[in-house]
mmCIF file of C-alpha atoms in Angstrom:
data_model
loop_
_atom_site.group_PDB
_atom_site.id
_atom_site.type_symbol
_atom_site.label_atom_id
_atom_site.label_comp_id
_atom_site.label_asym_id
_atom_site.label_seq_id
_atom_site.Cartn_x
_atom_site.Cartn_y
_atom_site.Cartn_z
ATOM 1 C CA MET C 1 -21.684 18.358 28.835
ATOM 2 C CA VAL C 2 -19.687 18.062 25.602
ATOM 3 C CA TYR C 3 -19.023 14.634 23.744
ATOM 4 C CA PHE C 4 -16.411 14.281 21.304
ATOM 5 C CA CYS C 5 -16.807 11.120 18.808
ATOM 6 C CA PHE C 6 -13.291 10.383 17.479
ATOM 7 C CA SER C 7 -13.452 7.691 14.896
ATOM 8 C CA TRP C 8 -9.836 5.522 14.980
ATOM 9 C CA ARG C 9 -10.896 3.969 11.186
ATOM 10 C CA ASN C 10 -8.453 6.606 9.582
ATOM 11 C CA LEU C 11 -5.747 5.339 11.923
ATOM 12 C CA ILE C 12 -3.471 2.506 9.588
ATOM 13 C CA LYS C 13 -0.626 0.585 11.109
ATOM 14 C CA GLY C 14 2.374 -0.827 9.587
ATOM 15 C CA GLU C 15 5.492 -2.363 10.710
ATOM 16 C CA LEU C 16 9.355 -1.429 8.843
ATOM 17 C CA VAL C 17 12.654 -3.127 9.724
ATOM 18 C CA GLY C 18 15.936 -0.990 8.828
ATOM 19 C CA PHE C 19 19.483 -1.211 9.796
ATOM 20 C CA ALA C 20 21.417 0.540 12.105
ATOM 21 C CA GLY C 21 23.553 3.859 9.985
ATOM 22 C CA ARG C 22 20.960 3.521 6.956
ATOM 23 C CA LYS C 23 18.483 5.691 5.631
ATOM 24 C CA VAL C 24 14.889 4.848 6.796
ATOM 25 C CA ARG C 25 11.821 6.032 4.838
ATOM 26 C CA LEU C 26 8.411 5.193 6.760
ATOM 27 C CA PRO C 27 5.475 5.906 4.177
ATOM 28 C CA CYS C 28 2.245 8.261 5.340
ATOM 29 C CA ARG C 29 -0.327 5.796 4.440
ATOM 30 C CA THR C 30 -3.190 8.604 4.210
ATOM 31 C CA GLN C 31 -5.128 8.967 1.643
ATOM 32 C CA ALA C 32 -4.667 12.831 1.886
ATOM 33 C CA ALA C 33 -0.844 12.214 2.050
ATOM 34 C CA GLY C 34 0.712 14.069 -0.914
ATOM 35 C CA GLN C 35 -1.744 16.472 -1.673
ATOM 36 C CA GLY C 36 -0.023 20.181 -2.077
ATOM 37 C CA GLY C 37 -0.988 22.303 0.517
ATOM 38 C CA LEU C 38 -1.572 20.522 3.151
ATOM 39 C CA GLU C 39 0.234 20.538 6.882
ATOM 40 C CA VAL C 40 2.054 17.627 7.197
ATOM 41 C CA CYS C 41 3.509 16.546 10.805
ATOM 42 C CA TRP C 42 5.401 13.246 11.672
ATOM 43 C CA GLY C 43 5.299 12.978 15.726
ATOM 44 C CA ARG C 44 6.648 9.877 17.846
ATOM 45 C CA GLY C 45 4.816 7.382 19.844
ATOM 46 C CA GLU C 46 0.879 6.991 19.414
ATOM 47 C CA PRO C 47 -1.239 10.304 18.020
ATOM 48 C CA SER C 48 -3.057 12.682 20.091
ATOM 49 C CA VAL C 49 -6.631 13.063 19.368
ATOM 50 C CA PHE C 50 -6.037 16.927 18.700
ATOM 51 C CA ASN C 51 -2.814 17.649 17.354
ATOM 52 C CA CYS C 52 0.798 16.071 16.541
ATOM 53 C CA HIS C 53 2.194 14.614 19.421
ATOM 54 C CA ASN C 54 6.317 14.735 19.877
ATOM 55 C CA ALA C 55 6.799 15.772 16.459
ATOM 56 C CA VAL C 56 9.953 15.844 14.606
ATOM 57 C CA ILE C 57 9.316 17.697 11.476
ATOM 58 C CA ASN C 58 6.587 19.299 10.581
ATOM 59 C CA ALA C 59 5.612 20.556 7.073
ATOM 60 C CA VAL C 60 3.552 22.729 4.665
ATOM 61 C CA GLY C 61 3.886 21.684 1.041
ATOM 62 C CA ASN C 62 7.545 21.628 0.778
ATOM 63 C CA ARG C 63 8.406 23.932 3.294
ATOM 64 C CA VAL C 64 9.581 22.635 6.165
ATOM 65 C CA THR C 65 8.113 24.729 9.553
ATOM 66 C CA TYR C 66 10.025 22.674 12.508
ATOM 67 C CA ARG C 67 13.033 20.098 12.257
ATOM 68 C CA LYS C 68 13.799 18.001 15.687
ATOM 69 C CA SER C 69 17.177 17.162 13.960
ATOM 70 C CA TYR C 70 18.906 17.641 10.612
ATOM 71 C CA ARG C 71 18.396 13.801 10.365
ATOM 72 C CA TYR C 72 14.565 14.318 9.510
ATOM 73 C CA SER C 73 13.244 15.390 6.481
ATOM 74 C CA VAL C 74 9.675 14.745 4.599
ATOM 75 C CA SER C 75 9.140 14.718 1.032
ATOM 76 C CA SER C 76 6.521 16.759 -0.597
ATOM 77 C CA SER C 77 5.537 14.366 -3.001
ATOM 78 C CA SER C 78 4.118 11.166 -0.593
ATOM 79 C CA SER C 79 4.486 12.896 2.793
ATOM 80 C CA SER C 80 7.022 10.031 3.773
ATOM 81 C CA LEU C 81 9.450 10.834 6.867
ATOM 82 C CA SER C 82 13.372 9.587 5.998
ATOM 83 C CA ILE C 83 15.783 9.064 8.849
ATOM 84 C CA LEU C 84 19.391 10.126 7.937
ATOM 85 C CA SER C 85 21.800 7.256 9.461
ATOM 86 C CA SER C 86 19.418 5.163 11.574
ATOM 87 C CA ARG C 87 19.699 4.214 15.271
ATOM 88 C CA VAL C 88 18.745 1.891 17.363
ATOM 89 C CA ALA C 89 17.320 4.336 19.672
ATOM 90 C CA ASP C 90 15.234 5.610 16.644
ATOM 91 C CA THR C 91 13.268 2.492 17.529
ATOM 92 C CA GLY C 92 9.332 2.842 18.123
ATOM 93 C CA TYR C 93 5.943 4.518 17.272
ATOM 94 C CA TYR C 94 5.779 7.354 14.372
ATOM 95 C CA HIS C 95 2.761 9.002 12.962
ATOM 96 C CA CYS C 96 1.811 10.613 10.262
ATOM 97 C CA ARG C 97 -1.038 13.455 10.705
ATOM 98 C CA VAL C 98 -2.264 15.113 7.412
ATOM 99 C CA GLN C 99 -4.277 18.011 8.714
ATOM 100 C CA LEU C 100 -7.359 18.881 7.119
ATOM 101 C CA PRO C 101 -9.599 21.730 7.070
ATOM 102 C CA GLY C 102 -12.641 21.243 9.871
ATOM 103 C CA LEU C 103 -12.786 19.533 13.139
ATOM 104 C CA PHE C 104 -11.720 15.908 13.144
ATOM 105 C CA ASN C 105 -10.792 15.550 9.903
ATOM 106 C CA ASP C 106 -6.934 14.925 9.825
ATOM 107 C CA GLN C 107 -5.712 11.826 8.792
ATOM 108 C CA ILE C 108 -3.318 9.563 10.762
ATOM 109 C CA ALA C 109 -1.253 6.665 10.032
ATOM 110 C CA THR C 110 0.963 4.782 12.926
ATOM 111 C CA ILE C 111 4.016 2.858 12.020
ATOM 112 C CA HIS C 112 6.543 1.185 14.175
ATOM 113 C CA LEU C 113 9.906 0.942 13.203
ATOM 114 C CA ILE C 114 12.511 -0.947 14.607
ATOM 115 C CA ILE C 115 16.152 -0.740 14.011
ATOM 116 C CA ILE C 116 18.630 -3.297 14.477
ATOM 117 C CA HIS C 117 22.329 -3.370 14.252
ATOM 118 C CA ARG C 118 23.771 -4.708 11.340
ATOM 119 C CA MET C 119 25.718 -7.964 12.174
ATOM 120 C CA THR C 120 29.402 -8.206 11.619
ATOM 121 C CA VAL C 121 29.754 -11.913 13.273
ATOM 122 C CA ARG C 122 31.330 -13.838 10.178
ATOM 123 C CA PRO C 123 31.316 -17.783 10.799
ATOM 124 C CA GLN C 124 35.112 -19.565 11.617
ATOM 125 C CA ALA C 125 37.444 -18.844 8.339
ATOM 126 C CA ASN C 126 38.498 -23.044 8.472
ATOM 127 C CA ILE C 127 35.463 -24.330 8.353
ATOM 128 C CA ASN C 128 33.768 -23.924 5.080
ATOM 129 C CA ASN C 129 30.295 -25.332 4.190
ATOM 130 C CA LYS C 130 31.625 -28.148 2.252
ATOM 131 C CA GLN C 131 33.727 -30.104 5.021
ATOM 132 C CA LEU C 132 30.585 -29.182 7.352
ATOM 133 C CA ALA C 133 28.386 -30.686 4.916
ATOM 134 C CA THR C 134 30.886 -33.613 4.444
ATOM 135 C CA ARG C 135 31.336 -33.838 8.147
ATOM 136 C CA SER C 136 28.004 -34.457 9.216
ATOM 137 C CA MET C 137 26.214 -36.369 6.151
ATOM 138 C CA SER C 138 26.974 -39.889 7.917
ATOM 139 C CA GLY C 139 24.101 -41.736 8.539
ATOM 140 C CA MET C 140 21.870 -39.202 7.492
ATOM 141 C CA THR C 141 18.421 -40.034 4.497
ATOM 142 C CA SER C 142 18.468 -38.077 1.618
ATOM 143 C CA CYS C 143 16.126 -35.815 2.921
ATOM 144 C CA ASN C 144 18.404 -34.401 5.894
ATOM 145 C CA ILE C 145 21.022 -34.516 3.438
ATOM 146 C CA THR C 146 18.925 -32.162 0.792
ATOM 147 C CA THR C 147 17.974 -29.811 3.863
ATOM 148 C CA LEU C 148 21.382 -29.523 4.908
ATOM 149 C CA LEU C 149 22.759 -28.287 1.674
ATOM 150 C CA VAL C 150 19.963 -25.785 1.194
ATOM 151 C CA THR C 151 20.512 -24.563 4.710
ATOM 152 C CA SER C 152 24.433 -24.357 3.412
ATOM 153 C CA HIS C 153 23.203 -22.294 0.442
ATOM 154 C CA ILE C 154 21.324 -20.530 2.553
ATOM 155 C CA HIS C 155 23.907 -19.983 5.187
ATOM 156 C CA THR C 156 26.220 -18.602 2.385
ATOM 157 C CA TYR C 157 23.721 -16.297 1.279
ATOM 158 C CA LEU C 158 23.476 -14.510 4.378
ATOM 159 C CA ASN C 159 27.125 -14.263 5.018
ATOM 160 C CA GLN C 160 27.709 -12.824 1.469
ATOM 161 C CA TYR C 161 24.824 -10.096 1.370
ATOM 162 C CA PHE C 162 24.206 -9.360 5.616
ATOM 163 C CA PHE C 163 27.115 -10.321 7.515
ATOM 164 C CA THR C 164 29.910 -7.939 6.236
#
């Protein structure tokens, strides 16, 4: 009978949120990531014990040996995975595996990628923040008014930078 002892201590989890249509970069957070000449594989889903599961790209140093799609690239200096023109369908778990010599020496890092649609909704054009604040202030305490004004500024900021 053969027993295998596998330690998940090398498994580091993280989470990354990106916008659809943009490039996202997933870091490979292992000690060996970025060391020259090592084989690095990125796969989708939870990692397997023995190999790179559902590979999207595989590289040795700066030479790519397998690429599932042109949208995937890997950095030879940091082993990070870049996904061009990300899609909501790209959401899920990814793992990088840095393959080291010897049995069960590989280093694995798992990251959960969440891709969201960029919002394109704008507030009604005929109501601006000043009108909203003026109409809402009757019967409010100064604390509520301050909260409303701060919320109004945050709303303006979000509209300006995120809702295009």
